[in-house]
Amino acid sequence: MPIDWDPAARQLHLHNGRISYVLQVLSGGALGHLHFGPALAPDRSYAHLGSDPFPGFSNRVDEPVALEYPVAGIGDFRVPALSVELADGSGVLDLRYLRHRIVAGKPSLPGLPSTYVEADSEADTVEIVLADAPSGLEVQLNYTIFADLPLIARSAVIRNSGPTAIRLTGAMSASLDLPDSDWRFVHLSGTWARERHVFGRRLAPGRQSVGSLRGASSYQHNPFVALRREATTEDAGEAYGFSLVYSGNFLAEADVDVVATTRVRLGIAPEGFAWRLVPGATFSVPEAVLAYSAAGLGEMSDAYHRLYRERLVRGVWRDRPRPVLINNWEGTYFDFDEAKLIEMATASRDLGVELFVLDDGWFGRRDADTTSLGDWFVDRRKLPNGVDGLARKIEALGLQFGLWIEPEMVSAESQLFAAHPDWAIGVPGRPRTEARQQLVLDMGRPEVVDHLYGVLTDVLASGPVSYVKWDMNRNITEPYGLALPADRQGEFFHRYILGVYDLYRRLTERFPEILFESCASGGGRFDPGMLAFAPQTWTSDDTDAAERLRIQWGTSMVYPLSTIGAHVAAVPNHQTGRMTPLGTRAAVAFFGVFGYELDPTGLSDEERREVRAQIAFYKAHRELFQYGRFVRLRSPFEGDGNETAWSAVASDRRRAVVGFYRVLNRPVPGPDRLRLRGLDPVASYRVSVWPEMDDVVARANHGVRGGDDLMANGLLLGGERHEAGRRGDFWAPLFVLEAV
């Protein structure tokens, strides 16, 4: 997957047989963008793609609108990728090509999470340095192309090589100019318990954006957008993806000008951001991963899934089967003691559970969410033998033991706040806003991170802790860093996230065998930055099976199954009050990292038998559910949203499990066929239905069928009206395909 430099044409061409990314040093010295999309032939000049300036751009006819890292004030009147305040008060830069270097592999991005390679043969990288001569500002643009993925990883390092300080007021991770605006803008948005629903709209003149100013990537918008053609489907048509490896404030935007060209930019949100760059200092922007697909949204998602699963997630748990867990939270909330937990763990073991997780309430004097955050020492009233004593008893039962923490927060009623009130974020002289009766610690201060590392290390080293759920239950208000001078307050939010990353890095390096799961009151910080430290994320606090269909579908646009925490909870559901069958709850939760949120001691004998069967089924297909290719088949965001279907397909295409979900039953069903994708067309598959049932659909599909038949004609989902009428609402059969 070479990167070619043509000195005569002054052209860089990144290509791997699947995509091409072409840049050119223009006659005036600026870096122009010529092409990102389908693979182009190497050893050719593509200068003609930049020779026709877009109408109305500027008087600088040697520089078309497609600049690779645009700045303000030089004739490009759209939004810039880089904005600054120089010592003389101006904000004008003129970035010109200085040099480049092509290296095998992919250098790391200091201080920030990023994708990686394990061998230099997996990728090539070009580092291009642009310079503004009057100010001495240099920008190193980094581009990595992977050997067999339709992806480009982009980042930048900004260096002040001049004699005076420079103030950065905006520094994007990627800016991409496209020659038309005939696209739909797709984003993942929602709120608590409704995270990552899929929304889309046609681009129109002006700026269309999503982002977060909450101090976290947020429930409201995910740091990902896509552009797709109107006719693009899951398996056909063009699509671009833009994903940011970052967990803080961000902006993802498409700007359409009056002549219908499109500029997409992605990076740290400029609003509220500023960074003082003294002479000799550098600033690294987060990594952006750009995708191009000519074969629909499915191919785009496949590329992100593979890269993030295999070369963003790190550590021993990257490739290990994740354990089936049970979390005590919805079973007990704060009302538990050691005897109750042991009773729950014993019942869980008998069902086949492998990991018992103790959630909130084990520390300080935490009987409600009003107190004790920050006091990371055990509450001996509840756990007289300590966390270590409980963990050893759980381990003696044959289970692993996990623990909940929320290290970024502090309660006003806590020993930590009494000792260090200045560690809580707030503006001097103004009241602090409490949310969930808690405040946020200033993670941008090294002494705060050092303290948390010390107390949490004591807890995690005290006994056999195998899993940690790291929660973050509120966003930041009154942002202000007491340790920062007035002219550096714009650095607050980014320094906060760097501190979070630093604590994650130190704890995961100190405890490499612990499986970390990130959480932010559910899915409020489900982003690639977190995945570099915690290989799985609690997808949503909403465990209702019907709601989870939309949440998990939207999440899968970017994130692989191995990152999606999905659990069966008790009914009535604690978020919606809905009653769904136990089998339906499992059929949805199977597609991810599986577990339970309930009190197993309260199950009936019939429910226990059903749960045992669910866990046994999941374990039999665990590798497929966690690491298989996820194929979206029928969208809950199309039509009336009453039906959803998806599948997990093994990498060798020898096995698959297909999930079909009908929320509400309807009378007199007509014929229906669910056409599959991703199978081996020459293979024969034995089809069975889980759970076993004497149903017309089970009878119609049972037996051996060809992969070509299943993709061309599909599974048969109709049925005789009297028999179909007995299915009821929330019908969720699974189809197991095994090559014979």
Short mmCIF file of N, CA, C and O in Angstrom, two decimals, residues 323-328 330 355 357 359 467 469 517 536-545 548 552 564-570 573 584-598 614:
data_model
loop_
_atom_site.label_atom_id
_atom_site.label_comp_id
_atom_site.label_asym_id
_atom_site.label_seq_id
_atom_site.Cartn_x
_atom_site.Cartn_y
_atom_site.Cartn_z
N PRO A 323 -16.46 -12.29 29.52
CA PRO A 323 -17.30 -13.13 30.37
C PRO A 323 -18.75 -12.68 30.42
O PRO A 323 -19.07 -11.49 30.27
N VAL A 324 -19.65 -13.62 30.64
CA VAL A 324 -21.06 -13.33 30.92
C VAL A 324 -21.14 -12.81 32.35
O VAL A 324 -20.70 -13.49 33.28
N LEU A 325 -21.70 -11.62 32.52
CA LEU A 325 -21.70 -11.02 33.85
C LEU A 325 -23.12 -10.79 34.36
O LEU A 325 -24.08 -10.80 33.59
N ILE A 326 -23.20 -10.58 35.65
CA ILE A 326 -24.43 -10.08 36.26
C ILE A 326 -24.05 -8.90 37.14
O ILE A 326 -23.05 -8.93 37.86
N ASN A 327 -24.81 -7.82 37.03
CA ASN A 327 -24.57 -6.60 37.80
C ASN A 327 -25.70 -6.47 38.81
O ASN A 327 -26.87 -6.62 38.47
N ASN A 328 -25.35 -6.16 40.05
CA ASN A 328 -26.35 -6.14 41.12
C ASN A 328 -27.21 -4.88 41.14
O ASN A 328 -28.18 -4.81 41.91
N GLU A 330 -29.62 -3.05 39.39
CA GLU A 330 -31.08 -3.03 39.32
C GLU A 330 -31.69 -4.07 40.25
O GLU A 330 -32.90 -4.02 40.52
N LEU A 355 -19.10 -13.77 35.86
CA LEU A 355 -18.55 -12.57 36.50
C LEU A 355 -19.65 -11.89 37.29
O LEU A 355 -20.71 -11.58 36.74
N VAL A 357 -20.63 -8.51 39.37
CA VAL A 357 -20.20 -7.12 39.46
C VAL A 357 -20.96 -6.41 40.57
O VAL A 357 -22.20 -6.38 40.57
N ASP A 359 -21.94 -2.99 41.95
CA ASP A 359 -22.09 -1.63 41.43
C ASP A 359 -22.00 -0.62 42.57
O ASP A 359 -21.40 -0.87 43.61
N TYR A 467 -12.59 -7.03 36.93
CA TYR A 467 -13.36 -6.17 36.03
C TYR A 467 -13.64 -4.86 36.76
O TYR A 467 -13.87 -4.86 37.97
N LYS A 469 -16.01 -1.30 36.16
CA LYS A 469 -16.94 -0.45 35.42
C LYS A 469 -16.69 0.99 35.84
O LYS A 469 -16.96 1.38 36.97
N GLU A 517 -14.58 -1.51 31.61
CA GLU A 517 -15.74 -1.13 30.81
C GLU A 517 -16.04 0.33 31.11
O GLU A 517 -16.21 0.71 32.27
N GLN A 536 -14.72 -2.26 26.09
CA GLN A 536 -16.17 -2.33 25.94
C GLN A 536 -16.82 -1.18 26.69
O GLN A 536 -16.23 -0.60 27.60
N THR A 537 -18.04 -0.84 26.28
CA THR A 537 -18.74 0.32 26.83
C THR A 537 -20.17 -0.08 27.17
O THR A 537 -20.82 -0.80 26.41
N TRP A 538 -20.64 0.40 28.32
CA TRP A 538 -22.05 0.20 28.67
C TRP A 538 -22.86 1.08 27.73
O TRP A 538 -22.80 2.30 27.76
N THR A 539 -23.64 0.43 26.87
CA THR A 539 -24.20 1.08 25.70
C THR A 539 -25.31 2.06 26.05
O THR A 539 -25.43 3.12 25.44
N SER A 540 -26.11 1.72 27.03
CA SER A 540 -27.19 2.60 27.47
C SER A 540 -27.74 2.09 28.78
O SER A 540 -27.78 0.88 29.01
N ASP A 541 -28.19 3.01 29.63
CA ASP A 541 -28.92 2.60 30.83
C ASP A 541 -30.28 2.02 30.48
O ASP A 541 -30.91 1.37 31.33
N ASP A 542 -30.74 2.26 29.28
CA ASP A 542 -32.03 1.73 28.83
C ASP A 542 -31.83 0.28 28.39
O ASP A 542 -31.23 0.00 27.36
N THR A 543 -32.34 -0.64 29.19
CA THR A 543 -32.22 -2.07 28.89
C THR A 543 -33.50 -2.65 28.29
O THR A 543 -33.59 -3.86 28.10
N ASP A 544 -34.48 -1.80 28.00
CA ASP A 544 -35.71 -2.29 27.39
C ASP A 544 -35.40 -2.86 26.01
O ASP A 544 -34.76 -2.20 25.18
N ALA A 545 -35.87 -4.07 25.74
CA ALA A 545 -35.50 -4.77 24.50
C ALA A 545 -35.95 -4.01 23.26
O ALA A 545 -35.21 -3.93 22.27
N ARG A 548 -33.73 -0.96 22.83
CA ARG A 548 -32.35 -1.33 22.51
C ARG A 548 -32.16 -1.63 21.02
O ARG A 548 -31.05 -1.56 20.50
N GLN A 552 -28.80 -0.13 19.63
CA GLN A 552 -27.72 -1.00 19.17
C GLN A 552 -27.54 -0.90 17.65
O GLN A 552 -26.41 -1.01 17.16
N ILE A 564 -19.93 -3.43 22.59
CA ILE A 564 -21.30 -3.08 22.93
C ILE A 564 -21.79 -3.91 24.11
O ILE A 564 -22.10 -5.09 23.99
N GLY A 565 -21.84 -3.30 25.30
CA GLY A 565 -22.39 -3.98 26.47
C GLY A 565 -23.90 -4.04 26.38
O GLY A 565 -24.57 -3.03 26.23
N ALA A 566 -24.46 -5.27 26.47
CA ALA A 566 -25.90 -5.46 26.27
C ALA A 566 -26.40 -6.51 27.27
O ALA A 566 -25.91 -7.64 27.26
N HIS A 567 -27.36 -6.12 28.11
CA HIS A 567 -27.80 -6.97 29.21
C HIS A 567 -29.30 -7.21 29.21
O HIS A 567 -30.08 -6.41 28.68
N VAL A 568 -29.67 -8.31 29.83
CA VAL A 568 -31.07 -8.63 30.11
C VAL A 568 -31.42 -8.05 31.48
O VAL A 568 -30.70 -8.29 32.45
N ALA A 569 -32.49 -7.29 31.55
CA ALA A 569 -32.92 -6.70 32.82
C ALA A 569 -34.29 -7.23 33.21
O ALA A 569 -35.00 -7.85 32.41
N ALA A 570 -34.65 -6.98 34.46
CA ALA A 570 -35.94 -7.43 34.98
C ALA A 570 -37.06 -6.61 34.36
O ALA A 570 -36.85 -5.53 33.80
N ASN A 573 -39.63 -3.05 32.93
CA ASN A 573 -38.35 -2.42 32.70
C ASN A 573 -38.24 -1.13 33.51
O ASN A 573 -39.19 -0.36 33.60
N THR A 584 -37.10 -12.58 24.48
CA THR A 584 -36.88 -11.42 23.61
C THR A 584 -35.76 -10.55 24.14
O THR A 584 -34.91 -10.06 23.38
N ARG A 585 -35.74 -10.34 25.45
CA ARG A 585 -34.66 -9.54 26.04
C ARG A 585 -33.30 -10.16 25.74
O ARG A 585 -32.34 -9.46 25.39
N ALA A 586 -33.21 -11.48 25.83
CA ALA A 586 -31.94 -12.14 25.54
C ALA A 586 -31.61 -12.09 24.05
O ALA A 586 -30.46 -11.87 23.67
N ALA A 587 -32.60 -12.27 23.20
CA ALA A 587 -32.36 -12.29 21.76
C ALA A 587 -31.79 -10.97 21.27
O ALA A 587 -31.02 -10.94 20.30
N VAL A 588 -32.14 -9.86 21.92
CA VAL A 588 -31.54 -8.57 21.57
C VAL A 588 -30.16 -8.44 22.19
O VAL A 588 -29.19 -8.05 21.53
N ALA A 589 -30.02 -8.79 23.47
CA ALA A 589 -28.77 -8.58 24.19
C ALA A 589 -27.66 -9.53 23.74
O ALA A 589 -26.48 -9.24 23.99
N PHE A 590 -28.00 -10.65 23.12
CA PHE A 590 -26.96 -11.56 22.64
C PHE A 590 -25.96 -10.87 21.73
O PHE A 590 -24.78 -11.22 21.71
N PHE A 591 -26.41 -9.88 20.95
CA PHE A 591 -25.55 -9.27 19.95
C PHE A 591 -24.70 -8.17 20.59
O PHE A 591 -24.95 -6.99 20.46
N GLY A 592 -23.67 -8.62 21.28
CA GLY A 592 -22.77 -7.75 22.00
C GLY A 592 -22.11 -8.53 23.12
O GLY A 592 -21.99 -9.75 23.07
N VAL A 593 -21.68 -7.80 24.15
CA VAL A 593 -21.09 -8.42 25.34
C VAL A 593 -22.23 -8.61 26.35
O VAL A 593 -22.77 -7.65 26.88
N PHE A 594 -22.56 -9.86 26.63
CA PHE A 594 -23.84 -10.25 27.23
C PHE A 594 -23.77 -10.28 28.75
O PHE A 594 -22.74 -10.64 29.35
N GLY A 595 -24.89 -9.93 29.38
CA GLY A 595 -24.97 -10.02 30.82
C GLY A 595 -26.39 -9.78 31.30
O GLY A 595 -27.35 -9.72 30.51
N TYR A 596 -26.54 -9.65 32.63
CA TYR A 596 -27.85 -9.48 33.28
C TYR A 596 -27.80 -8.34 34.28
O TYR A 596 -26.78 -8.09 34.92
N GLU A 597 -28.94 -7.65 34.41
CA GLU A 597 -29.13 -6.57 35.38
C GLU A 597 -30.40 -6.91 36.17
O GLU A 597 -31.48 -6.42 35.88
N LEU A 598 -30.26 -7.79 37.15
CA LEU A 598 -31.43 -8.21 37.92
C LEU A 598 -30.96 -9.00 39.14
O LEU A 598 -29.77 -9.29 39.30
N GLN A 614 -30.34 -19.64 28.01
CA GLN A 614 -29.82 -18.46 27.32
C GLN A 614 -28.30 -18.38 27.44
O GLN A 614 -27.60 -18.15 26.45
#
